[in-house]
Amino acid sequence: VSGSVLSVYSGDFGSVDAQGTVEFALDYDEKNREFQVHVSQCKDLAVVDEKKGRSDPYVKTYLLPDKARMGKRKTSVKKRTVNPVYNEVLRYKIEKMVLLIQKLNLSVWHNDPLGRNSFLGEIEIDLASWDWSNRKLNWYPLKPRSLSAVNGVDHRGVMSLSIKYVPPGSLGKWPKNPPSGEVHIWVKDVKDLLQLRPSGVDSFVKCYVLPDTSKKSYQKTRVIKRDTNPVFNHTIVYDGFHTEDLKDACVELTVWDHEKLTNHFLGGIRLGLGTGLSYGISVDWMDSTQEEVAFWQEMMLAANEWIEGLLPLRSL
């Protein structure tokens, strides 16, 4: 399950069924360019601690599809009640045009001091179709977690690429050609990137061969502007590979939205064996999915042949 989904659906999901209602209102403050979620109260929430007959609920909000960009907002925790009253305003500084391509995810959680928070229900609102003249508090039924969240689906787009391994000396004996092994990566295109602005997204791809994160390892494509389906058609070549290095190295390809002040992560893939180890050392980046591992293994078994793949981008 990707880290992004875990940040929204963190903790112990337990066996509590979603029930009850939440009362809130939405507003946009044009003067301060601020989106406001007025969380009033909840009623008839599920009981988490059956023995003590209690829940300690709080409300959490995210703007989707990109939860990390604007971050989460939370109310205070109300102890020992299934009918908590909050009367709190959760605020987001965001342009109205950008807000209108987002969805609001509002979820209710039981707070556990040991960190095993339990999900109590959620509601998701498409802000593009929201009636902004409606500033009144209204009641909404809490729903179970969406199937996509339970299954860990965090759709960030799909990358089309080909890779090839050229072993040392495989293209000619004398002089030895190539003198060391080479990994060729052909980044073709990406489909269905997250749209962060009404105009689209200005994207580029970064590449590293881990564990090397030096400038020598770093390569990138050009920026494709205002396109959620960018075509890069860019080939990257890394030399200095011995065949045995392939089991310890990992090609990390990440897609970024280019902005003046800071680039924003959109998704990525990691090509390797996914063993959790690199040269005998435990590393968190050797975490390739089954699809990514199969793609890398196919390349290892077919020297000098382009292997084509279509891999989903994920949180890293």
Short mmCIF file of N, CA, C and O in Angstrom, two decimals, residues 149-212:
data_model
loop_
_atom_site.label_atom_id
_atom_site.label_comp_id
_atom_site.label_asym_id
_atom_site.label_seq_id
_atom_site.Cartn_x
_atom_site.Cartn_y
_atom_site.Cartn_z
N ALA A 149 -9.54 2.78 -1.70
CA ALA A 149 -8.65 3.03 -0.56
C ALA A 149 -8.31 1.74 0.17
O ALA A 149 -7.18 1.53 0.58
N VAL A 150 -9.30 0.86 0.31
CA VAL A 150 -9.05 -0.42 0.99
C VAL A 150 -8.04 -1.24 0.21
O VAL A 150 -7.17 -1.91 0.77
N ASN A 151 -8.12 -1.19 -1.10
CA ASN A 151 -7.20 -1.97 -1.94
C ASN A 151 -5.88 -1.28 -2.19
O ASN A 151 -5.02 -1.80 -2.90
N GLY A 152 -5.72 -0.08 -1.62
CA GLY A 152 -4.45 0.62 -1.78
C GLY A 152 -4.27 1.24 -3.16
O GLY A 152 -3.16 1.46 -3.60
N VAL A 153 -5.35 1.52 -3.86
CA VAL A 153 -5.23 2.11 -5.19
C VAL A 153 -5.01 3.61 -5.04
O VAL A 153 -5.78 4.29 -4.39
N ASP A 154 -3.96 4.09 -5.62
CA ASP A 154 -3.63 5.51 -5.53
C ASP A 154 -3.20 5.94 -6.93
O ASP A 154 -2.03 6.04 -7.22
N HIS A 155 -4.17 6.15 -7.81
CA HIS A 155 -3.85 6.33 -9.23
C HIS A 155 -3.16 7.66 -9.48
O HIS A 155 -3.71 8.72 -9.22
N ARG A 156 -1.94 7.60 -9.98
CA ARG A 156 -1.16 8.80 -10.27
C ARG A 156 -0.74 8.86 -11.74
O ARG A 156 0.01 9.74 -12.12
N GLY A 157 -1.21 7.93 -12.55
CA GLY A 157 -0.81 7.90 -13.95
C GLY A 157 -0.04 6.64 -14.28
O GLY A 157 0.27 5.83 -13.40
N VAL A 158 0.26 6.48 -15.57
CA VAL A 158 0.95 5.27 -16.06
C VAL A 158 2.10 5.68 -16.98
O VAL A 158 1.92 6.52 -17.87
N MET A 159 3.27 5.11 -16.74
CA MET A 159 4.44 5.42 -17.56
C MET A 159 4.70 4.31 -18.58
O MET A 159 4.70 3.13 -18.22
N SER A 160 4.92 4.71 -19.82
CA SER A 160 5.31 3.78 -20.88
C SER A 160 6.81 3.92 -21.11
O SER A 160 7.30 5.03 -21.34
N LEU A 161 7.54 2.80 -21.01
CA LEU A 161 8.99 2.87 -21.15
C LEU A 161 9.55 1.54 -21.64
O LEU A 161 8.85 0.51 -21.64
N SER A 162 10.80 1.57 -22.07
CA SER A 162 11.54 0.35 -22.43
C SER A 162 12.90 0.40 -21.76
O SER A 162 13.46 1.48 -21.56
N ILE A 163 13.41 -0.78 -21.39
CA ILE A 163 14.75 -0.85 -20.79
C ILE A 163 15.55 -1.96 -21.46
O ILE A 163 14.99 -2.91 -22.01
N LYS A 164 16.87 -1.82 -21.38
CA LYS A 164 17.76 -2.82 -22.01
C LYS A 164 19.06 -2.87 -21.23
O LYS A 164 19.57 -1.84 -20.78
N TYR A 165 19.59 -4.10 -21.04
CA TYR A 165 20.91 -4.25 -20.42
C TYR A 165 21.90 -4.75 -21.46
O TYR A 165 21.64 -5.75 -22.14
N VAL A 166 23.02 -4.03 -21.58
CA VAL A 166 24.09 -4.42 -22.51
C VAL A 166 25.29 -4.87 -21.69
O VAL A 166 25.96 -4.05 -21.06
N PRO A 167 25.56 -6.19 -21.63
CA PRO A 167 26.67 -6.70 -20.81
C PRO A 167 28.03 -6.24 -21.33
O PRO A 167 28.17 -5.92 -22.52
N PRO A 168 29.06 -6.21 -20.48
CA PRO A 168 30.41 -5.82 -20.92
C PRO A 168 30.89 -6.72 -22.06
O PRO A 168 30.74 -7.95 -22.00
N GLY A 169 31.47 -6.13 -23.11
CA GLY A 169 32.07 -6.89 -24.21
C GLY A 169 31.08 -7.58 -25.12
O GLY A 169 31.49 -8.30 -26.04
N SER A 170 29.79 -7.40 -24.92
CA SER A 170 28.79 -8.15 -25.71
C SER A 170 28.63 -7.63 -27.13
O SER A 170 28.07 -8.31 -27.98
N LEU A 171 29.15 -6.43 -27.40
CA LEU A 171 29.01 -5.87 -28.75
C LEU A 171 30.30 -5.97 -29.56
O LEU A 171 30.38 -5.49 -30.69
N GLY A 172 31.33 -6.60 -29.01
CA GLY A 172 32.60 -6.75 -29.72
C GLY A 172 33.69 -7.16 -28.76
O GLY A 172 33.77 -6.64 -27.66
N LYS A 173 34.52 -8.11 -29.17
CA LYS A 173 35.56 -8.65 -28.28
C LYS A 173 36.77 -7.71 -28.18
O LYS A 173 37.39 -7.59 -27.14
N TRP A 174 37.16 -7.13 -29.31
CA TRP A 174 38.41 -6.33 -29.29
C TRP A 174 38.26 -5.07 -30.11
O TRP A 174 37.93 -5.14 -31.30
N PRO A 175 38.43 -3.85 -29.57
CA PRO A 175 38.55 -3.67 -28.12
C PRO A 175 37.23 -4.00 -27.44
O PRO A 175 36.19 -3.96 -28.09
N LYS A 176 37.29 -4.28 -26.18
CA LYS A 176 36.09 -4.72 -25.45
C LYS A 176 35.00 -3.66 -25.57
O LYS A 176 35.19 -2.51 -25.16
N ASN A 177 33.87 -4.04 -26.12
CA ASN A 177 32.79 -3.09 -26.40
C ASN A 177 31.45 -3.64 -25.90
O ASN A 177 31.03 -4.69 -26.38
N PRO A 178 30.77 -2.95 -24.98
CA PRO A 178 31.27 -1.80 -24.21
C PRO A 178 32.23 -2.24 -23.11
O PRO A 178 32.18 -3.40 -22.70
N PRO A 179 33.11 -1.36 -22.64
CA PRO A 179 34.09 -1.76 -21.61
C PRO A 179 33.42 -2.14 -20.29
O PRO A 179 33.95 -2.94 -19.53
N SER A 180 32.26 -1.56 -20.00
CA SER A 180 31.49 -1.97 -18.81
C SER A 180 30.04 -2.13 -19.24
O SER A 180 29.64 -1.69 -20.32
N GLY A 181 29.26 -2.77 -18.38
CA GLY A 181 27.86 -2.98 -18.72
C GLY A 181 27.09 -1.66 -18.75
O GLY A 181 27.47 -0.69 -18.09
N GLU A 182 26.00 -1.64 -19.55
CA GLU A 182 25.18 -0.43 -19.67
C GLU A 182 23.70 -0.77 -19.47
O GLU A 182 23.22 -1.79 -19.96
N VAL A 183 23.00 0.12 -18.78
CA VAL A 183 21.55 0.05 -18.69
C VAL A 183 20.96 1.22 -19.48
O VAL A 183 21.32 2.37 -19.24
N HIS A 184 20.14 0.90 -20.47
CA HIS A 184 19.49 1.91 -21.30
C HIS A 184 18.02 2.03 -20.86
O HIS A 184 17.33 1.03 -20.75
N ILE A 185 17.57 3.25 -20.65
CA ILE A 185 16.18 3.51 -20.23
C ILE A 185 15.55 4.48 -21.23
O ILE A 185 16.04 5.60 -21.40
N TRP A 186 14.51 4.04 -21.90
CA TRP A 186 13.82 4.86 -22.89
C TRP A 186 12.47 5.27 -22.30
O TRP A 186 11.54 4.47 -22.24
N VAL A 187 12.39 6.51 -21.82
CA VAL A 187 11.15 7.04 -21.25
C VAL A 187 10.29 7.54 -22.40
O VAL A 187 10.62 8.55 -23.04
N LYS A 188 9.18 6.86 -22.68
CA LYS A 188 8.36 7.22 -23.84
C LYS A 188 7.32 8.28 -23.49
O LYS A 188 7.36 9.40 -23.99
N ASP A 189 6.36 7.94 -22.64
CA ASP A 189 5.33 8.92 -22.29
C ASP A 189 4.69 8.55 -20.96
O ASP A 189 4.94 7.48 -20.41
N VAL A 190 3.86 9.45 -20.46
CA VAL A 190 3.07 9.22 -19.25
C VAL A 190 1.63 9.62 -19.53
O VAL A 190 1.37 10.63 -20.18
N LYS A 191 0.70 8.80 -19.06
CA LYS A 191 -0.72 9.09 -19.25
C LYS A 191 -1.39 9.36 -17.90
O LYS A 191 -1.01 8.80 -16.87
N ASP A 192 -2.38 10.24 -17.92
CA ASP A 192 -3.27 10.49 -16.76
C ASP A 192 -2.55 11.02 -15.53
O ASP A 192 -2.78 10.55 -14.41
N LEU A 193 -1.67 12.01 -15.71
CA LEU A 193 -1.04 12.63 -14.54
C LEU A 193 -2.08 13.41 -13.73
O LEU A 193 -3.10 13.83 -14.26
N LEU A 194 -1.78 13.60 -12.44
CA LEU A 194 -2.64 14.43 -11.60
C LEU A 194 -2.67 15.84 -12.17
O LEU A 194 -1.62 16.41 -12.47
N GLN A 195 -3.85 16.41 -12.32
CA GLN A 195 -3.98 17.78 -12.81
C GLN A 195 -4.03 18.73 -11.62
O GLN A 195 -5.03 18.83 -10.93
N LEU A 196 -2.93 19.46 -11.41
CA LEU A 196 -2.83 20.32 -10.24
C LEU A 196 -3.35 21.72 -10.50
O LEU A 196 -3.61 22.48 -9.57
N ARG A 197 -3.45 22.11 -11.76
CA ARG A 197 -3.94 23.44 -12.14
C ARG A 197 -4.93 23.29 -13.27
O ARG A 197 -4.88 22.31 -14.02
N PRO A 198 -5.83 24.28 -13.44
CA PRO A 198 -6.78 24.20 -14.56
C PRO A 198 -6.09 24.09 -15.91
O PRO A 198 -6.61 23.47 -16.84
N SER A 199 -4.88 24.68 -16.03
CA SER A 199 -4.17 24.65 -17.31
C SER A 199 -3.46 23.32 -17.57
O SER A 199 -2.87 23.11 -18.63
N GLY A 200 -3.49 22.41 -16.60
CA GLY A 200 -2.81 21.12 -16.78
C GLY A 200 -1.63 20.99 -15.85
O GLY A 200 -1.69 21.39 -14.69
N VAL A 201 -0.51 20.49 -16.36
CA VAL A 201 0.66 20.26 -15.52
C VAL A 201 1.91 20.40 -16.38
O VAL A 201 1.89 20.07 -17.57
N ASP A 202 2.98 20.98 -15.81
CA ASP A 202 4.26 21.13 -16.51
C ASP A 202 5.21 20.08 -15.96
O ASP A 202 5.83 20.29 -14.91
N SER A 203 5.35 18.96 -16.65
CA SER A 203 6.02 17.80 -16.04
C SER A 203 7.37 17.48 -16.67
O SER A 203 7.64 17.79 -17.82
N PHE A 204 8.21 16.84 -15.85
CA PHE A 204 9.48 16.28 -16.33
C PHE A 204 9.79 15.04 -15.50
O PHE A 204 9.19 14.82 -14.44
N VAL A 205 10.71 14.22 -15.98
CA VAL A 205 11.07 12.97 -15.31
C VAL A 205 12.52 13.05 -14.82
O VAL A 205 13.42 13.45 -15.55
N LYS A 206 12.71 12.70 -13.54
CA LYS A 206 14.06 12.58 -12.96
C LYS A 206 14.44 11.11 -12.91
O LYS A 206 13.58 10.25 -12.70
N CYS A 207 15.73 10.83 -13.02
CA CYS A 207 16.20 9.44 -12.92
C CYS A 207 17.46 9.37 -12.08
O CYS A 207 18.38 10.19 -12.23
N TYR A 208 17.50 8.39 -11.17
CA TYR A 208 18.69 8.04 -10.42
C TYR A 208 18.87 6.54 -10.49
O TYR A 208 17.90 5.79 -10.60
N VAL A 209 20.14 6.08 -10.41
CA VAL A 209 20.40 4.66 -10.18
C VAL A 209 20.88 4.54 -8.74
O VAL A 209 22.00 4.91 -8.40
N LEU A 210 19.99 4.08 -7.88
CA LEU A 210 20.30 3.94 -6.46
C LEU A 210 21.17 2.70 -6.24
O LEU A 210 21.04 1.73 -6.97
N PRO A 211 22.10 2.72 -5.29
CA PRO A 211 22.24 3.65 -4.17
C PRO A 211 22.95 4.97 -4.49
O PRO A 211 23.11 5.80 -3.60
N ASP A 212 23.36 5.21 -5.73
CA ASP A 212 24.09 6.42 -6.07
C ASP A 212 23.11 7.59 -6.24
O ASP A 212 22.28 7.58 -7.14
#
